[in-house]
XYZ file of C-alpha atoms in Angstrom:
434
model
C -22.800 7.142 11.941
C -22.664 9.343 15.011
C -20.418 12.278 15.623
C -20.045 13.898 19.104
C -19.581 17.706 19.294
C -16.055 19.169 19.737
C -14.554 19.340 23.298
C -14.839 17.236 26.358
C -17.907 19.091 27.316
C -19.221 17.880 23.895
C -18.872 14.338 25.145
C -21.151 14.533 28.198
C -22.265 18.061 28.536
C -19.819 18.334 31.477
C -16.640 16.741 32.643
C -17.012 12.999 32.961
C -18.036 11.873 36.398
C -16.051 9.338 38.351
C -19.204 7.168 38.619
C -19.281 3.624 39.873
C -20.596 2.335 36.471
C -17.704 4.234 34.727
C -15.063 2.924 37.172
C -16.392 -0.626 36.810
C -16.398 -0.306 32.935
C -12.867 0.873 33.044
C -11.672 -1.904 35.220
C -13.416 -4.466 33.122
C -11.740 -2.950 30.105
C -8.336 -3.047 31.673
C -8.729 -6.705 32.682
C -9.979 -7.732 29.357
C -7.059 -6.005 27.531
C -4.318 -7.020 29.796
C -3.354 -10.031 27.697
C -2.083 -7.842 24.976
C -1.042 -4.935 27.117
C -3.577 -2.925 24.972
C -5.127 -0.683 27.558
C -2.229 0.075 30.023
C -4.512 2.750 31.239
C -3.346 5.612 28.888
C -1.014 3.840 26.577
C -3.237 4.716 23.776
C -2.274 8.371 24.205
C 0.846 8.238 26.302
C 3.147 5.229 26.014
C 5.194 6.479 28.948
C 2.366 5.841 31.207
C 2.982 2.098 31.189
C 6.637 1.149 31.411
C 6.149 -2.436 32.106
C 3.326 -3.430 29.627
C 0.339 -5.505 30.255
C 1.561 -9.038 29.848
C 1.238 -10.496 33.357
C 1.616 -14.050 34.529
C 3.573 -15.096 31.344
C 6.353 -17.637 31.461
C 9.752 -16.248 31.292
C 11.292 -16.310 27.805
C 15.015 -16.548 27.033
C 16.454 -13.208 25.992
C 19.928 -14.083 24.405
C 20.416 -16.531 21.553
C 22.687 -17.349 18.722
C 20.914 -16.877 15.228
C 21.571 -19.675 12.779
C 22.709 -18.486 9.285
C 20.037 -18.059 6.685
C 16.310 -17.893 7.088
C 14.070 -20.159 9.022
C 13.177 -23.422 7.382
C 9.451 -23.727 6.581
C 7.456 -26.132 8.536
C 4.223 -27.103 6.959
C 1.162 -26.544 9.257
C -1.211 -29.366 10.019
C -4.106 -29.914 7.698
C -7.545 -28.665 8.779
C -9.637 -25.429 8.281
C -10.245 -22.521 10.530
C -13.420 -22.587 12.587
C -16.022 -20.033 11.635
C -17.549 -17.665 14.271
C -20.515 -15.540 13.580
C -21.767 -12.201 14.991
C -24.960 -10.437 14.657
C -24.426 -6.873 13.365
C -26.153 -4.225 15.358
C -27.563 -2.528 12.314
C -29.297 -5.472 10.751
C -30.295 -9.093 11.387
C -27.907 -10.477 8.803
C -25.272 -12.861 10.025
C -21.756 -11.650 9.480
C -19.055 -14.329 9.110
C -16.393 -13.507 11.723
C -13.531 -15.151 9.939
C -13.035 -14.655 6.207
C -12.017 -17.632 4.215
C -8.307 -18.466 4.557
C -6.585 -17.415 1.368
C -3.145 -17.681 2.812
C -1.364 -18.844 6.056
C 0.836 -16.335 7.802
C 4.525 -17.196 8.065
C 4.227 -17.045 11.965
C 1.891 -20.014 11.573
C 4.128 -21.773 9.164
C 7.277 -21.577 11.230
C 5.604 -22.289 14.527
C 2.412 -24.375 13.750
C 1.195 -24.299 17.403
C 0.377 -20.604 16.761
C -2.288 -21.635 14.368
C -4.342 -22.767 17.297
C -3.478 -20.137 19.807
C -2.843 -16.996 17.929
C -5.892 -16.550 15.381
C -5.329 -14.507 12.217
C -7.694 -12.906 9.885
C -6.310 -12.221 6.331
C -7.225 -8.774 5.186
C -4.567 -8.235 2.531
C -2.545 -9.985 -0.157
C 1.060 -10.487 0.335
C 3.909 -10.514 -0.040
C 4.011 -6.738 -0.808
C 6.420 -5.902 -3.585
C 9.986 -4.850 -3.489
C 11.727 -2.836 -6.087
C 14.897 -0.591 -6.434
C 13.975 2.979 -5.532
C 15.651 4.696 -8.380
C 15.751 8.329 -9.373
C 16.637 9.916 -6.000
C 20.404 10.121 -6.643
C 21.393 8.555 -3.320
C 24.758 7.008 -2.578
C 23.452 4.014 -0.827
C 21.507 1.426 -2.944
C 17.936 1.868 -1.796
C 15.040 -0.600 -2.235
C 11.345 0.057 -1.560
C 9.116 -2.319 0.257
C 5.732 -0.930 -0.755
C 2.905 -1.599 1.668
C 0.515 0.900 0.062
C -1.376 -1.876 -1.749
C -1.878 -4.075 1.317
C -5.460 -4.356 2.374
C -8.494 -5.498 0.407
C -11.036 -2.866 1.925
C -11.340 0.769 1.874
C -7.897 1.589 3.214
C -4.449 0.042 2.952
C -0.957 0.292 4.407
C 0.611 -0.827 7.653
C -2.423 -0.568 9.840
C -4.134 -3.467 8.074
C -1.403 -5.887 9.046
C -1.989 -5.031 12.802
C -5.802 -5.567 12.442
C -5.215 -9.110 11.031
C -4.195 -10.093 14.550
C -6.355 -7.665 16.540
C -9.796 -8.254 15.041
C -9.829 -12.065 15.779
C -9.035 -11.292 19.460
C -11.960 -8.824 19.563
C -14.290 -11.572 18.298
C -12.921 -14.194 20.688
C -13.819 -11.967 23.605
C -17.347 -11.371 22.331
C -16.752 -7.613 22.094
C -19.385 -5.524 20.090
C -17.213 -2.296 19.914
C -13.710 -1.423 19.428
C -12.628 1.812 21.157
C -9.458 3.506 20.212
C -7.837 6.895 19.777
C -5.843 8.875 17.265
C -5.352 12.258 15.668
C -7.973 14.058 13.562
C -6.560 12.523 10.306
C -5.881 9.090 11.830
C -5.069 6.435 9.256
C -5.394 3.767 12.080
C -8.802 4.879 13.035
C -10.041 4.746 9.440
C -8.636 1.402 8.769
C -9.977 0.054 12.135
C -13.475 1.395 11.341
C -13.685 0.025 7.843
C -12.290 -3.530 8.522
C -14.041 -3.968 11.920
C -17.371 -3.066 10.337
C -16.872 -5.925 7.753
C -16.639 -8.217 10.802
C -19.831 -6.976 12.369
C -18.078 -4.788 15.046
C -18.782 -1.077 15.868
C -15.825 1.352 16.275
C -15.669 4.414 18.583
C -12.807 6.863 18.055
C -11.707 9.755 20.213
C -9.662 12.189 18.218
C -7.253 14.851 19.382
C -6.345 18.044 17.515
C -3.452 18.691 15.299
C -2.687 20.936 12.194
C -5.265 20.455 9.421
C -4.368 20.230 5.693
C -6.092 18.908 2.693
C -5.136 15.231 3.637
C -6.582 15.573 7.091
C -9.801 17.130 5.837
C -10.244 14.258 3.350
C -9.539 11.800 6.168
C -12.193 13.338 8.375
C -14.740 13.065 5.530
C -13.733 9.347 5.186
C -14.012 8.754 9.001
C -17.525 10.453 9.086
C -18.546 8.143 6.231
C -17.039 5.069 7.844
C -19.924 4.417 10.392
C -17.618 5.013 13.335
C -18.819 6.958 16.400
C -16.481 9.941 16.587
C -15.566 11.997 19.704
C -13.504 15.190 19.720
C -11.898 15.803 23.187
C -9.386 18.127 21.448
C -6.472 17.708 23.773
C -4.533 14.629 25.128
C -5.334 15.515 28.721
C -9.075 15.826 28.098
C -8.944 12.496 26.286
C -7.391 10.743 29.213
C -10.060 12.098 31.522
C -12.738 10.935 29.189
C -11.528 7.334 28.984
C -13.598 5.892 31.821
C -16.712 7.489 30.511
C -16.131 6.230 27.080
C -15.435 2.642 28.260
C -18.802 2.875 30.289
C -20.647 4.269 27.421
C -19.508 1.516 24.977
C -19.996 -1.401 27.365
C -22.859 -3.629 26.376
C -24.221 -5.592 29.319
C -21.198 -6.846 31.092
C -18.965 -6.792 27.963
C -16.630 -3.805 27.784
C -15.302 -2.635 24.400
C -12.103 -3.899 23.106
C -9.679 -0.959 23.831
C -6.774 -0.498 21.517
C -3.948 1.963 21.628
C -3.277 4.451 19.029
C -1.971 2.899 15.925
C -2.922 -0.548 17.163
C 0.565 -0.862 18.633
C -0.091 -3.414 21.318
C 2.054 -6.501 21.659
C -0.618 -8.380 19.702
C -0.865 -5.717 16.954
C 2.868 -5.528 16.605
C 2.819 -9.158 15.310
C 1.686 -7.625 11.899
C 5.285 -6.430 11.492
C 6.890 -9.459 12.824
C 5.088 -11.107 9.952
C 6.162 -8.377 7.471
C 9.823 -8.839 8.539
C 9.501 -12.687 8.012
C 8.133 -11.885 4.575
C 11.031 -9.641 3.826
C 13.474 -12.316 4.776
C 11.667 -14.734 2.473
C 12.106 -12.151 -0.329
C 15.838 -11.801 0.491
C 16.219 -15.682 0.331
C 14.443 -15.634 -2.909
C 16.918 -13.298 -4.473
C 14.476 -10.447 -4.951
C 16.760 -8.000 -3.084
C 20.017 -8.183 -1.103
C 20.052 -8.428 2.622
C 19.765 -4.704 3.746
C 21.827 -3.127 6.387
C 18.972 -0.911 7.421
C 15.214 -0.590 7.057
C 13.885 2.949 7.350
C 10.331 3.422 8.532
C 8.249 6.257 10.101
C 7.347 5.786 13.831
C 4.148 7.161 14.997
C 3.060 4.670 17.643
C 5.929 2.101 17.571
C 4.308 -1.074 16.514
C 5.727 -1.217 13.001
C 9.288 -0.580 14.043
C 9.199 -2.842 16.999
C 7.611 -5.747 15.015
C 10.252 -5.313 12.328
C 13.113 -5.504 14.784
C 11.838 -8.592 16.380
C 10.950 -10.373 13.171
C 14.232 -9.566 11.479
C 16.055 -11.236 14.343
C 13.793 -14.298 14.380
C 14.389 -14.630 10.584
C 18.220 -14.574 11.152
C 18.823 -11.325 9.335
C 21.397 -8.820 10.601
C 19.244 -5.896 9.288
C 18.552 -3.074 11.765
C 15.734 -0.665 11.934
C 15.964 3.114 11.562
C 12.750 4.517 13.022
C 11.929 8.225 12.112
C 9.842 9.525 14.850
C 6.971 11.609 13.708
C 4.861 11.856 16.912
C 5.718 13.989 19.880
C 2.876 12.901 22.087
C 4.217 9.305 22.726
C 7.433 8.132 24.064
C 9.138 6.377 21.071
C 12.743 6.060 21.960
C 14.881 3.052 21.215
C 14.422 1.513 24.601
C 10.569 1.799 24.426
C 10.517 0.116 21.018
C 12.745 -2.724 22.289
C 10.401 -3.066 25.320
C 7.376 -3.404 22.969
C 9.231 -6.019 20.807
C 10.111 -7.988 24.037
C 6.397 -7.958 25.013
C 5.334 -9.176 21.611
C 7.963 -11.862 21.936
C 6.581 -12.904 25.409
C 3.169 -13.143 23.902
C 4.349 -15.524 21.199
C 6.100 -17.611 23.819
C 2.997 -17.635 26.029
C 0.922 -19.035 23.145
C 3.140 -22.072 22.908
C 5.928 -21.207 20.285
C 9.459 -22.400 21.095
C 11.279 -19.354 19.908
C 15.031 -19.182 19.666
C 16.598 -16.871 22.076
C 16.971 -13.310 20.798
C 19.311 -10.517 21.656
C 17.651 -7.272 20.837
C 18.912 -3.876 22.013
C 18.632 -0.153 21.214
C 21.291 -0.524 18.437
C 18.908 -2.803 16.604
C 16.113 -0.251 16.390
C 17.444 3.310 16.406
C 14.898 6.134 16.946
C 15.716 9.423 15.031
C 13.948 12.599 16.112
C 15.728 15.098 13.798
C 12.856 15.230 11.247
C 9.861 15.692 13.562
C 9.578 19.436 13.096
C 7.220 21.344 15.314
C 5.252 18.097 16.240
C 2.943 15.527 15.095
C 1.304 16.356 11.795
C 3.222 19.616 11.542
C 4.613 19.889 7.989
C 8.293 20.433 7.522
C 10.243 21.891 4.521
C 12.425 18.755 4.268
C 9.235 16.631 4.224
C 7.671 18.819 1.492
C 10.754 18.455 -0.569
C 10.900 14.701 -0.162
C 7.114 14.466 -0.953
C 7.782 16.341 -4.234
C 10.885 14.295 -5.099
C 9.108 11.000 -4.350
C 6.275 11.934 -6.755
C 8.300 13.375 -9.610
C 11.513 11.334 -9.522
C 10.433 7.997 -8.062
C 6.757 7.809 -8.929
C 5.857 7.196 -5.233
C 2.883 8.784 -3.506
C 3.612 9.826 0.085
C 1.916 12.090 2.736
C 3.281 14.775 4.832
C 2.742 13.350 8.390
C 4.622 10.051 8.177
C 6.193 8.813 4.981
C 7.534 12.172 3.607
C 9.389 12.862 6.942
C 10.798 9.350 6.873
C 12.057 9.690 3.350
C 13.519 13.155 4.093
C 15.369 11.480 6.921
C 16.704 8.739 4.573
C 18.018 11.360 2.062
C 19.744 13.257 4.835
C 21.190 10.237 6.548
C 22.531 8.929 3.224
C 24.106 12.207 2.401
C 25.857 12.205 5.832
C 27.071 8.706 5.300
C 25.113 7.384 8.421
C 23.699 4.479 6.575
C 27.012 3.026 5.342
C 27.253 1.521 1.927
C 24.952 -1.497 2.601
C 21.554 -1.733 0.886
C 18.750 0.212 2.548
C 14.962 -0.699 2.453
C 12.461 2.284 2.651
C 9.145 0.984 4.069
C 6.207 2.898 2.480
C 3.370 2.528 4.996
C 0.880 4.885 3.324
C -2.132 3.184 1.828
C -4.678 5.427 0.187
C -7.540 4.252 -1.739
């Protein structure tokens, strides 16, 4: 494990030069990542920098359709097993199997079997994740919990693992040796990426920007340092953006650039993790485990979870809408932006051969709420602290202050104001400690 010293000067000893090698590495990284819209130059730290996304040359997909009642009928996939690819780990001569043995097939592959050949998937967790009534909080609306905390078989769990199930196979297909991504000092995404990528023989480099530090963040930093990831500390978003060409060049091996991923893994490809989760929830509704909800409430830190849910719910034929509680002030995460990300994920699925029904998805289907952000990303709030305490003492639910506590605080306040109506509400717990 290697840790760079703090500050952009700690990356290079000086500001990164605009060298020919660095520019070539950056261009190669952009070209390699264009298929998923992953790089979009600075989308990793500023989603507003790429309004149109990275999916170029895709066939047009219909944008309006009529949803049949009920959930999608299952189509059994064709027989056969996944091919196995192997990589040689940098730290030893052992062969690392790229694809784990298939213990379950994703619903995206069951409903659209062509995707089994064109969108590879690496199972990293066991689903479906449980749903149960969220009792004890004294809310007016009937609230259900979909608990993602147990998802993930490795050293970290939660929503980031579902995104990696689609992203890691793509890194292997490209022959990348390193994943390069960004996040905050206490990044759950970065930790999950480091732990699960290493199992596949991939190195991970993370550039981390400053934010308030509490006990949870300190613990995450210790886990990150123990994960084997190479850590850089540019401190600010601006310095991170300036350092990106140098970071790409530094982690280019031969002519192969790193696989560059945005914060939170929220590229159109990574977003498929929560398209899959929404299809799973629809199956649980169809199975009578919970009623069809009017809303699903989730924290929004980079947008992929909310966008994927919105798209998946419509593909499944549910009327459920998404209430995204924005917890990050460094990215553009308004409703229009989330709808755009969902649209690019849909384009990706169409481009890989799936004949999707036409979907009508607008800002009313995924509503961004900013009232519980507080002073900014990772800044604690009084409402969040109260929700954190209530969740633990009244509902037996472990949350954290940056994402899930603020989302539950919003749910409590929206319920009290009558903004959620009287329909059932699902709270998505994305926190996955180990």
